[in-house]
Amino acid sequence: MTENTQTPSSPNSELPTQYAPAEVEGKLYERWVERGYFTADPASEKPSYTIVIPPPNVTGSLHLGHAFQHTLMDALTRRKRMQGYESLWLPGMDHAGIATQNKVEQQLAEEGKSRHDLGREAFVERVWQWKEEYGGKILGQMRRLGDGVDWSRERFTMDEGLSKAVQTIFKRLYDDGLIYRAERIINWCPRCLTAISDIEVEYQEDAGELVSIRYGEGEDSLVVATTRAETMLGDTAVAVHPDDERYKHLVGKQIKLPLTDRTIPVVADTHVDPEFGTGAVKVTPAHDPNDFAIGQRHGLPSMTIMDEHGVITVHGPFLGQDRYEARSAVVGALRQQGRIVAEKRPYLHSVGHCSRCSTTVEPRLSLQWWVKVETLAKEAGDAVRDGRVAIHPEDMSKRYFDWVDNLNDWCISRQLWWGHRIPVWYGPDGEVVCVGPDDEAPTGEGWTQDTDVLDTWFSSGLWPFSTLGWPQQTPDLEKFYSTDVLVTGHDIIFFWVARMMMFGLYAMDGKPPFKTIALTGLVRDERGKKMSKSFGNVVDPLDWMDKYGSDAVRFTLAKGANPGTDVPIGEDWVQASRNFANKIWNATRFALMNGATIEGELPAPEQMSATDRWILSRLNKTVAQVDAYYEDFQFAKLSEALYHFAWDEVFDWYVELSKTTFFAGGEPAKVSGRVLGEVLDVMLRLLHPVVPFVTETLWTTLTGRESLVVAEWPNDSGFRDEAAEAEIENLQAVVTEVRRFRADQGLQPGQKVPARLDLAGTALAAHEAAIRQLLRLQPEGEDFSATATLPVAGATVALDLSGTIDVAAERKRLSKDLTAAEKEKQQAEAKLGNEAFLAKAPDNVVDKIKGRLAKAEADIARITAQLDALPAA
């Protein structure tokens, strides 16, 4: 445990009778910020600990996923700050190209305008105005949650410094031959009118149609199946597997493409699965990524048959039709020609949709800018393999390697106006010039800048070092890079995490952007269902914070945070966490009113009671346990450990056992008051990173000191007393067993019962007064008659239940329960003894019956014991 190095002022034991989060949280947070507790100093000689926040979109607001990850990051940085680290948690926002542009375009649409009415420069200015007025809503909500971020270092992916970083790395990659321009298949949104990244494509099962079409004539014909019949207008081949005997006579031949005046070749390609469908596939290189690859291997032409709006641009009868209109028209025309062999509708299949507007994504051949990722991705994989970066939990490493080891070149250009414009100029005679941040852009007639902007992930991929001042060698960069841990969802390991690894290793001479990648699951509702507006189960965490307080939301989220697994959460659980906060408040208030203090040295063990030594031993074990869980990112386990230590051991046992001591007064009460003060001091420190507000209020009241935010993290002093722990465990066993017996007999918790305690020869003799108080046991009178005797933990408790229960009625009730349990046992045994049943029944059914048998046997043993303990009728 930590020594008290500051001189405490006299603590104020005056606390309101109830904890009111709304009256405490906002004021406390502003005080923390004003005092600069979260501001990190690069000149500090303390070791650094750095986390950069995954930048939320400027369009966003706080949702449960944010609250979840922010709680974990805040807990990590608060603990490290208390441990003496120069702790930096750096905040900021992402400009979110498509999402933000869509917001402003929606505003313009309400005015009857489009961005083209404004022109590029005026439109971008309008987006900046929107950002200043509406953007960053989430930043204020982060304060509400209690995020201990360094607001003096707040960054934005399009601020001046980060824009310079983007230009710098683009120029370096371009000069190194790692950025190039080429025609490739990309994901295209016909509504947003831009290429979009894989992460911006959401797949869902759509009901479409599967049509089988005969190509060619007679023996020189074959059948292909497709869900996108309109794309046949752009077919430039049919592919079959080279070993497929059915089609060997056709390989190399030309066959007639229906509805057109073209013939196309039949090619042999190992990509084709001969067991799937007819074993023949249509090849449309300009509108399918797999077909594009086949086309590249066989030198096939690529025919683009749609414009950027998804409108057909070829073949007279269908010219000008929308893709869906054309699909129906093409099938109709093929049907008239007798070319449709089979039709299946509805046909459920996975279809990609734009995550921003839900429009069906169109694979499209397009001239775009690309990052050549082969060497960058290898470095990103090697950094994990050689131990420079750890992935937690470790079993997630396989998913990471599966991605980076098979990464395709990355399309980085977007056909938007809001974002980092690509720093490339084209000259009148075909010149191409890439311009760095310190270069002069070419001027003169005929020179134009590329109209595209960079993928949002390009700038956010620089986040761990651009936010610290790169490309300048700043004191921040020197002190705080590499960052220590990245806390993020496993769902973006492939996209954002991999980008940061590639860029960080490239720009920082092999020094990775973070030492550990701590992957979390996703927040789900209490039934484990994904939260979605369409399901009606989305929760605004601010509503829960209003109702139960921020600490309650934070503690609930932390209690569910098992590494890499999804987190179910329901309002009942938040309410339970609010009850925990109230329990901490009420118990601390009681302790303060009964002499709990941190003043003076901790008494020597020989001055303490066994109860005092027990709780200090358990306290130190809890400190060690919590530290181990933090190092392993086991937030759920550390939260559970703190919950049970605080509620079960401190409040339900130590405080209750100490009441007789406090009421008696004298030196033992002073010793226990100092022990209780020590326990509360350390316990509140341990709880603070997860539940900062209630702990701050209580700790400053208890200690009279400045703030828990800058207090020392407790250390395990090494104090252990196994004998005291065993003694109190025996006491707990006695109390628990008698309480169970009382409940079984239908006695009310407050109902007093005469009892004789035989504690001779045990260490429990010193605890008789406490045992009697906890169990509401009266001293035995002259007419005492032991009607029930309970031997437990080497002691014997004899109870006189005469006059407290109706023995005959209780015996009748228990006998009825015993008969039901025996019947349940017989039925279960009969089924498990039936070989025919066991041969047919599924394993889960058999396991369920075995469970019923075990429960019935336990019930029989319990009820029989209760009957035996009853007084004779």
Tab-separated table of N, CA, C and O in Angstrom, residues 287-380:
chain	number	residue	atom	x	y	z
A	287	HIS	N	-16.707	-4.663	-64.446
A	287	HIS	CA	-17.763	-4.552	-63.422
A	287	HIS	C	-17.727	-5.654	-62.372
A	287	HIS	O	-18.725	-5.872	-61.682
A	288	ASP	N	-16.590	-6.314	-62.227
A	288	ASP	CA	-16.466	-7.333	-61.190
A	288	ASP	C	-14.978	-7.546	-60.902
A	288	ASP	O	-14.190	-7.722	-61.831
A	289	PRO	N	-14.570	-7.539	-59.607
A	289	PRO	CA	-13.137	-7.649	-59.302
A	289	PRO	C	-12.532	-8.987	-59.712
A	289	PRO	O	-11.390	-9.034	-60.193
A	290	ASN	N	-13.263	-10.092	-59.541
A	290	ASN	CA	-12.737	-11.391	-59.959
A	290	ASN	C	-12.626	-11.474	-61.480
A	290	ASN	O	-11.650	-12.011	-62.024
A	291	ASP	N	-13.651	-10.920	-62.138
A	291	ASP	CA	-13.614	-10.917	-63.604
A	291	ASP	C	-12.477	-10.037	-64.125
A	291	ASP	O	-11.845	-10.351	-65.143
A	292	PHE	N	-12.203	-8.947	-63.426
A	292	PHE	CA	-11.098	-8.072	-63.829
A	292	PHE	C	-9.774	-8.830	-63.768
A	292	PHE	O	-8.928	-8.731	-64.671
A	293	ALA	N	-9.612	-9.643	-62.687
A	293	ALA	CA	-8.385	-10.426	-62.546
A	293	ALA	C	-8.266	-11.456	-63.667
A	293	ALA	O	-7.185	-11.667	-64.230
A	294	ILE	N	-9.398	-12.096	-64.018
A	294	ILE	CA	-9.378	-13.055	-65.140
A	294	ILE	C	-9.009	-12.331	-66.435
A	294	ILE	O	-8.195	-12.801	-67.229
A	295	GLY	N	-9.606	-11.155	-66.592
A	295	GLY	CA	-9.318	-10.377	-67.797
A	295	GLY	C	-7.856	-10.008	-67.909
A	295	GLY	O	-7.274	-10.035	-69.014
A	296	GLN	N	-7.223	-9.662	-66.768
A	296	GLN	CA	-5.806	-9.315	-66.781
A	296	GLN	C	-4.963	-10.522	-67.188
A	296	GLN	O	-3.991	-10.382	-67.950
A	297	ARG	N	-5.340	-11.699	-66.681
A	297	ARG	CA	-4.557	-12.899	-66.991
A	297	ARG	C	-4.670	-13.304	-68.449
A	297	ARG	O	-3.734	-13.900	-69.012
A	298	HIS	N	-5.804	-12.986	-69.076
A	298	HIS	CA	-6.034	-13.455	-70.452
A	298	HIS	C	-6.030	-12.325	-71.467
A	298	HIS	O	-6.342	-12.559	-72.642
A	299	GLY	N	-5.660	-11.138	-71.046
A	299	GLY	CA	-5.579	-10.010	-71.978
A	299	GLY	C	-6.918	-9.633	-72.576
A	299	GLY	O	-6.992	-9.225	-73.747
A	300	LEU	N	-7.980	-9.736	-71.786
A	300	LEU	CA	-9.318	-9.422	-72.290
A	300	LEU	C	-9.571	-7.925	-72.232
A	300	LEU	O	-9.095	-7.239	-71.323
A	301	PRO	N	-10.353	-7.388	-73.155
A	301	PRO	CA	-10.724	-5.976	-73.073
A	301	PRO	C	-11.722	-5.755	-71.937
A	301	PRO	O	-12.422	-6.672	-71.515
A	302	SER	N	-11.765	-4.525	-71.412
A	302	SER	CA	-12.715	-4.161	-70.354
A	302	SER	C	-13.695	-3.156	-70.926
A	302	SER	O	-13.305	-2.067	-71.337
A	303	MET	N	-14.977	-3.520	-70.949
A	303	MET	CA	-16.014	-2.647	-71.481
A	303	MET	C	-16.835	-2.060	-70.337
A	303	MET	O	-17.517	-2.786	-69.623
A	304	THR	N	-16.761	-0.754	-70.147
A	304	THR	CA	-17.579	-0.085	-69.142
A	304	THR	C	-18.945	0.197	-69.750
A	304	THR	O	-19.049	0.889	-70.765
A	305	ILE	N	-19.992	-0.343	-69.132
A	305	ILE	CA	-21.331	-0.226	-69.730
A	305	ILE	C	-22.257	0.686	-68.931
A	305	ILE	O	-23.421	0.861	-69.295
A	306	MET	N	-21.745	1.264	-67.811
A	306	MET	CA	-22.564	2.180	-66.998
A	306	MET	C	-21.767	3.424	-66.689
A	306	MET	O	-20.544	3.378	-66.572
A	307	ASP	N	-22.496	4.531	-66.519
A	307	ASP	CA	-21.824	5.753	-66.075
A	307	ASP	C	-21.805	5.799	-64.555
A	307	ASP	O	-22.235	4.850	-63.876
A	308	GLU	N	-21.330	6.898	-63.988
A	308	GLU	CA	-21.172	6.981	-62.538
A	308	GLU	C	-22.499	6.958	-61.784
A	308	GLU	O	-22.544	6.732	-60.574
A	309	HIS	N	-23.624	7.184	-62.498
A	309	HIS	CA	-24.938	7.151	-61.860
A	309	HIS	C	-25.590	5.770	-61.934
A	309	HIS	O	-26.714	5.591	-61.464
A	310	GLY	N	-24.904	4.798	-62.544
A	310	GLY	CA	-25.483	3.471	-62.705
A	310	GLY	C	-26.441	3.397	-63.880
A	310	GLY	O	-27.359	2.566	-63.893
A	311	VAL	N	-26.231	4.235	-64.890
A	311	VAL	CA	-27.089	4.282	-66.085
A	311	VAL	C	-26.342	3.643	-67.256
A	311	VAL	O	-25.153	3.901	-67.461
A	312	ILE	N	-27.058	2.802	-68.029
A	312	ILE	CA	-26.453	2.080	-69.145
A	312	ILE	C	-26.016	3.054	-70.245
A	312	ILE	O	-26.774	3.946	-70.649
A	313	THR	N	-24.783	2.834	-70.716
A	313	THR	CA	-24.207	3.752	-71.724
A	313	THR	C	-23.938	3.064	-73.050
A	313	THR	O	-23.368	3.685	-73.958
A	314	VAL	N	-24.329	1.776	-73.200
A	314	VAL	CA	-24.051	1.043	-74.442
A	314	VAL	C	-25.317	0.342	-74.918
A	314	VAL	O	-26.288	0.196	-74.182
A	315	HIS	N	-25.253	-0.108	-76.172
A	315	HIS	CA	-26.260	-0.977	-76.772
A	315	HIS	C	-27.653	-0.327	-76.813
A	315	HIS	O	-28.376	-0.314	-75.821
A	316	GLY	N	-27.977	0.149	-77.958
A	316	GLY	CA	-29.167	0.942	-78.212
A	316	GLY	C	-30.411	0.674	-77.422
A	316	GLY	O	-30.922	1.580	-76.745
A	317	PRO	N	-30.967	-0.531	-77.420
A	317	PRO	CA	-32.264	-0.744	-76.755
A	317	PRO	C	-32.255	-0.415	-75.261
A	317	PRO	O	-33.293	-0.121	-74.692
A	318	PHE	N	-31.095	-0.509	-74.643
A	318	PHE	CA	-31.016	-0.303	-73.191
A	318	PHE	C	-30.315	0.996	-72.822
A	318	PHE	O	-30.194	1.325	-71.636
A	319	LEU	N	-29.873	1.732	-73.801
A	319	LEU	CA	-29.147	2.977	-73.565
A	319	LEU	C	-30.000	3.948	-72.737
A	319	LEU	O	-31.170	4.182	-73.028
A	320	GLY	N	-29.401	4.490	-71.648
A	320	GLY	CA	-30.086	5.474	-70.822
A	320	GLY	C	-30.940	4.888	-69.719
A	320	GLY	O	-31.522	5.627	-68.919
A	321	GLN	N	-31.038	3.549	-69.666
A	321	GLN	CA	-31.824	2.925	-68.606
A	321	GLN	C	-31.006	2.808	-67.321
A	321	GLN	O	-29.798	2.547	-67.354
A	322	ASP	N	-31.689	2.988	-66.186
A	322	ASP	CA	-31.075	2.734	-64.883
A	322	ASP	C	-30.709	1.250	-64.800
A	322	ASP	O	-31.333	0.402	-65.447
A	323	ARG	N	-29.725	0.910	-64.003
A	323	ARG	CA	-29.237	-0.480	-63.948
A	323	ARG	C	-30.337	-1.482	-63.594
A	323	ARG	O	-30.348	-2.601	-64.120
A	324	TYR	N	-31.260	-1.099	-62.698
A	324	TYR	CA	-32.330	-2.028	-62.330
A	324	TYR	C	-33.376	-2.144	-63.438
A	324	TYR	O	-33.899	-3.223	-63.727
A	325	GLU	N	-33.658	-1.021	-64.052
A	325	GLU	CA	-34.580	-1.031	-65.189
A	325	GLU	C	-33.991	-1.882	-66.315
A	325	GLU	O	-34.685	-2.690	-66.950
A	326	ALA	N	-32.689	-1.722	-66.549
A	326	ALA	CA	-32.015	-2.485	-67.603
A	326	ALA	C	-31.998	-3.975	-67.276
A	326	ALA	O	-32.115	-4.819	-68.172
A	327	ARG	N	-31.848	-4.317	-66.001
A	327	ARG	CA	-31.817	-5.727	-65.608
A	327	ARG	C	-33.098	-6.419	-66.041
A	327	ARG	O	-33.077	-7.494	-66.651
A	328	SER	N	-34.223	-5.801	-65.737
A	328	SER	CA	-35.511	-6.378	-66.117
A	328	SER	C	-35.665	-6.439	-67.633
A	328	SER	O	-36.146	-7.441	-68.190
A	329	ALA	N	-35.213	-5.363	-68.311
A	329	ALA	CA	-35.352	-5.300	-69.770
A	329	ALA	C	-34.480	-6.348	-70.450
A	329	ALA	O	-34.899	-6.986	-71.439
A	330	VAL	N	-33.277	-6.546	-69.936
A	330	VAL	CA	-32.363	-7.532	-70.523
A	330	VAL	C	-32.936	-8.938	-70.363
A	330	VAL	O	-32.931	-9.742	-71.310
A	331	VAL	N	-33.445	-9.247	-69.164
A	331	VAL	CA	-34.028	-10.575	-68.948
A	331	VAL	C	-35.225	-10.784	-69.868
A	331	VAL	O	-35.413	-11.864	-70.454
A	332	GLY	N	-36.039	-9.741	-70.034
A	332	GLY	CA	-37.196	-9.844	-70.923
A	332	GLY	C	-36.781	-10.125	-72.360
A	332	GLY	O	-37.381	-10.973	-73.044
A	333	ALA	N	-35.747	-9.414	-72.810
A	333	ALA	CA	-35.275	-9.611	-74.184
A	333	ALA	C	-34.697	-11.007	-74.366
A	333	ALA	O	-34.902	-11.664	-75.402
A	334	LEU	N	-33.961	-11.501	-73.393
A	334	LEU	CA	-33.390	-12.850	-73.474
A	334	LEU	C	-34.484	-13.906	-73.457
A	334	LEU	O	-34.399	-14.929	-74.146
A	335	ARG	N	-35.522	-13.631	-72.676
A	335	ARG	CA	-36.639	-14.576	-72.604
A	335	ARG	C	-37.325	-14.688	-73.967
A	335	ARG	O	-37.684	-15.786	-74.416
A	336	GLN	N	-37.484	-13.552	-74.632
A	336	GLN	CA	-38.110	-13.554	-75.960
A	336	GLN	C	-37.293	-14.370	-76.958
A	336	GLN	O	-37.847	-15.005	-77.859
A	337	GLN	N	-35.980	-14.368	-76.788
A	337	GLN	CA	-35.112	-15.118	-77.699
A	337	GLN	C	-34.938	-16.574	-77.280
A	337	GLN	O	-34.215	-17.330	-77.926
A	338	GLY	N	-35.580	-16.952	-76.153
A	338	GLY	CA	-35.460	-18.333	-75.681
A	338	GLY	C	-34.121	-18.627	-75.053
A	338	GLY	O	-33.701	-19.797	-74.982
A	339	ARG	N	-33.456	-17.594	-74.569
A	339	ARG	CA	-32.110	-17.767	-74.013
A	339	ARG	C	-32.134	-18.033	-72.503
A	339	ARG	O	-31.117	-18.407	-71.920
A	340	ILE	N	-33.275	-17.828	-71.868
A	340	ILE	CA	-33.359	-18.051	-70.425
A	340	ILE	C	-33.639	-19.530	-70.174
A	340	ILE	O	-34.697	-20.051	-70.524
A	341	VAL	N	-32.679	-20.202	-69.540
A	341	VAL	CA	-32.802	-21.635	-69.262
A	341	VAL	C	-33.508	-21.871	-67.930
A	341	VAL	O	-34.282	-22.820	-67.771
A	342	ALA	N	-33.245	-20.993	-66.950
A	342	ALA	CA	-33.866	-21.148	-65.632
A	342	ALA	C	-33.902	-19.786	-64.947
A	342	ALA	O	-33.068	-18.917	-65.206
A	343	GLU	N	-34.914	-19.609	-64.085
A	343	GLU	CA	-35.027	-18.381	-63.286
A	343	GLU	C	-35.378	-18.764	-61.863
A	343	GLU	O	-36.222	-19.628	-61.633
A	344	LYS	N	-34.702	-18.116	-60.908
A	344	LYS	CA	-34.999	-18.368	-59.511
A	344	LYS	C	-35.202	-17.032	-58.819
A	344	LYS	O	-34.292	-16.193	-58.759
A	345	ARG	N	-36.387	-16.827	-58.302
A	345	ARG	CA	-36.663	-15.611	-57.555
A	345	ARG	C	-37.741	-15.904	-56.498
A	345	ARG	O	-38.650	-16.688	-56.772
A	346	PRO	N	-37.657	-15.351	-55.288
A	346	PRO	CA	-36.534	-14.505	-54.875
A	346	PRO	C	-35.290	-15.348	-54.610
A	346	PRO	O	-35.387	-16.496	-54.169
A	347	TYR	N	-34.158	-14.773	-54.893
A	347	TYR	CA	-32.875	-15.431	-54.668
A	347	TYR	C	-32.082	-14.576	-53.683
A	347	TYR	O	-31.661	-13.462	-54.008
A	348	LEU	N	-31.938	-15.087	-52.455
A	348	LEU	CA	-31.231	-14.332	-51.423
A	348	LEU	C	-29.721	-14.429	-51.642
A	348	LEU	O	-29.171	-15.530	-51.765
A	349	HIS	N	-29.087	-13.287	-51.699
A	349	HIS	CA	-27.630	-13.275	-51.835
A	349	HIS	C	-27.071	-12.013	-51.192
A	349	HIS	O	-27.774	-11.029	-50.974
A	350	SER	N	-25.783	-12.064	-50.853
A	350	SER	CA	-25.132	-10.963	-50.145
A	350	SER	C	-24.814	-9.830	-51.118
A	350	SER	O	-24.163	-10.045	-52.136
A	351	VAL	N	-25.289	-8.639	-50.783
A	351	VAL	CA	-25.113	-7.477	-51.656
A	351	VAL	C	-24.508	-6.334	-50.845
A	351	VAL	O	-24.940	-6.063	-49.715
A	352	GLY	N	-23.507	-5.665	-51.409
A	352	GLY	CA	-22.856	-4.557	-50.728
A	352	GLY	C	-23.639	-3.263	-50.873
A	352	GLY	O	-24.141	-2.937	-51.952
A	353	HIS	N	-23.742	-2.523	-49.762
A	353	HIS	CA	-24.439	-1.233	-49.762
A	353	HIS	C	-23.523	-0.165	-49.176
A	353	HIS	O	-22.718	-0.443	-48.279
A	354	CYS	N	-23.667	1.038	-49.658
A	354	CYS	CA	-22.911	2.166	-49.116
A	354	CYS	C	-23.357	2.410	-47.676
A	354	CYS	O	-24.556	2.576	-47.414
A	355	SER	N	-22.398	2.421	-46.759
A	355	SER	CA	-22.749	2.590	-45.348
A	355	SER	C	-23.305	3.976	-45.060
A	355	SER	O	-23.942	4.190	-44.029
A	356	ARG	N	-23.077	4.943	-45.953
A	356	ARG	CA	-23.530	6.313	-45.717
A	356	ARG	C	-24.952	6.556	-46.191
A	356	ARG	O	-25.703	7.304	-45.584
A	357	CYS	N	-25.322	5.912	-47.320
A	357	CYS	CA	-26.639	6.221	-47.883
A	357	CYS	C	-27.450	4.983	-48.244
A	357	CYS	O	-28.556	5.104	-48.753
A	358	SER	N	-26.871	3.796	-48.012
A	358	SER	CA	-27.548	2.506	-48.235
A	358	SER	C	-27.762	2.168	-49.706
A	358	SER	O	-28.449	1.198	-50.034
A	359	THR	N	-27.202	2.962	-50.621
A	359	THR	CA	-27.301	2.645	-52.046
A	359	THR	C	-26.481	1.395	-52.351
A	359	THR	O	-25.402	1.199	-51.791
A	360	THR	N	-27.000	0.547	-53.254
A	360	THR	CA	-26.253	-0.640	-53.652
A	360	THR	C	-24.969	-0.223	-54.362
A	360	THR	O	-24.986	0.576	-55.296
A	361	VAL	N	-23.856	-0.766	-53.875
A	361	VAL	CA	-22.549	-0.428	-54.421
A	361	VAL	C	-22.373	-1.111	-55.778
A	361	VAL	O	-22.818	-2.238	-55.997
A	362	GLU	N	-21.723	-0.400	-56.693
A	362	GLU	CA	-21.469	-0.925	-58.033
A	362	GLU	C	-19.965	-1.127	-58.223
A	362	GLU	O	-19.189	-0.164	-58.157
A	363	PRO	N	-19.504	-2.371	-58.403
A	363	PRO	CA	-18.096	-2.553	-58.768
A	363	PRO	C	-17.857	-1.885	-60.129
A	363	PRO	O	-18.631	-2.071	-61.062
A	364	ARG	N	-16.793	-1.090	-60.226
A	364	ARG	CA	-16.625	-0.275	-61.434
A	364	ARG	C	-15.151	-0.095	-61.742
A	364	ARG	O	-14.344	0.177	-60.868
A	365	LEU	N	-14.805	-0.238	-62.992
A	365	LEU	CA	-13.439	0.029	-63.448
A	365	LEU	C	-13.244	1.531	-63.486
A	365	LEU	O	-14.042	2.262	-64.084
A	366	SER	N	-12.203	1.985	-62.792
A	366	SER	CA	-12.035	3.427	-62.668
A	366	SER	C	-10.567	3.776	-62.523
A	366	SER	O	-9.783	3.012	-61.953
A	367	LEU	N	-10.193	4.956	-63.048
A	367	LEU	CA	-8.832	5.455	-62.913
A	367	LEU	C	-8.704	6.102	-61.531
A	367	LEU	O	-9.348	7.106	-61.248
A	368	GLN	N	-7.874	5.520	-60.679
A	368	GLN	CA	-7.764	5.968	-59.290
A	368	GLN	C	-6.291	5.965	-58.861
A	368	GLN	O	-5.420	5.413	-59.522
A	369	TRP	N	-6.064	6.580	-57.685
A	369	TRP	CA	-4.737	6.555	-57.069
A	369	TRP	C	-4.678	5.392	-56.078
A	369	TRP	O	-5.638	5.119	-55.371
A	370	TRP	N	-3.507	4.735	-56.038
A	370	TRP	CA	-3.343	3.524	-55.234
A	370	TRP	C	-2.042	3.580	-54.434
A	370	TRP	O	-1.063	4.187	-54.864
A	371	VAL	N	-2.059	2.921	-53.283
A	371	VAL	CA	-0.826	2.677	-52.521
A	371	VAL	C	-0.406	1.232	-52.766
A	371	VAL	O	-1.200	0.306	-52.602
A	372	LYS	N	0.852	1.063	-53.168
A	372	LYS	CA	1.416	-0.274	-53.349
A	372	LYS	C	1.787	-0.806	-51.958
A	372	LYS	O	2.684	-0.281	-51.300
A	373	VAL	N	1.083	-1.828	-51.497
A	373	VAL	CA	1.183	-2.198	-50.084
A	373	VAL	C	2.097	-3.396	-49.798
A	373	VAL	O	2.325	-3.715	-48.626
A	374	GLU	N	2.645	-4.028	-50.803
A	374	GLU	CA	3.365	-5.285	-50.566
A	374	GLU	C	4.441	-5.153	-49.485
A	374	GLU	O	4.446	-5.883	-48.486
A	375	THR	N	5.369	-4.207	-49.644
A	375	THR	CA	6.454	-4.072	-48.665
A	375	THR	C	5.937	-3.458	-47.360
A	375	THR	O	6.396	-3.815	-46.269
A	376	LEU	N	4.990	-2.519	-47.458
A	376	LEU	CA	4.442	-1.891	-46.259
A	376	LEU	C	3.703	-2.910	-45.400
A	376	LEU	O	3.834	-2.922	-44.167
A	377	ALA	N	2.924	-3.763	-46.052
A	377	ALA	CA	2.164	-4.768	-45.316
A	377	ALA	C	3.082	-5.819	-44.697
A	377	ALA	O	2.834	-6.301	-43.580
A	378	LYS	N	4.162	-6.159	-45.399
A	378	LYS	CA	5.114	-7.124	-44.829
A	378	LYS	C	5.730	-6.571	-43.553
A	378	LYS	O	5.869	-7.275	-42.542
A	379	GLU	N	6.080	-5.288	-43.566
A	379	GLU	CA	6.629	-4.657	-42.366
A	379	GLU	C	5.611	-4.671	-41.233
A	379	GLU	O	5.954	-4.895	-40.068
A	380	ALA	N	4.348	-4.428	-41.579
A	380	ALA	CA	3.292	-4.421	-40.558
A	380	ALA	C	3.121	-5.806	-39.940
A	380	ALA	O	2.827	-5.932	-38.743
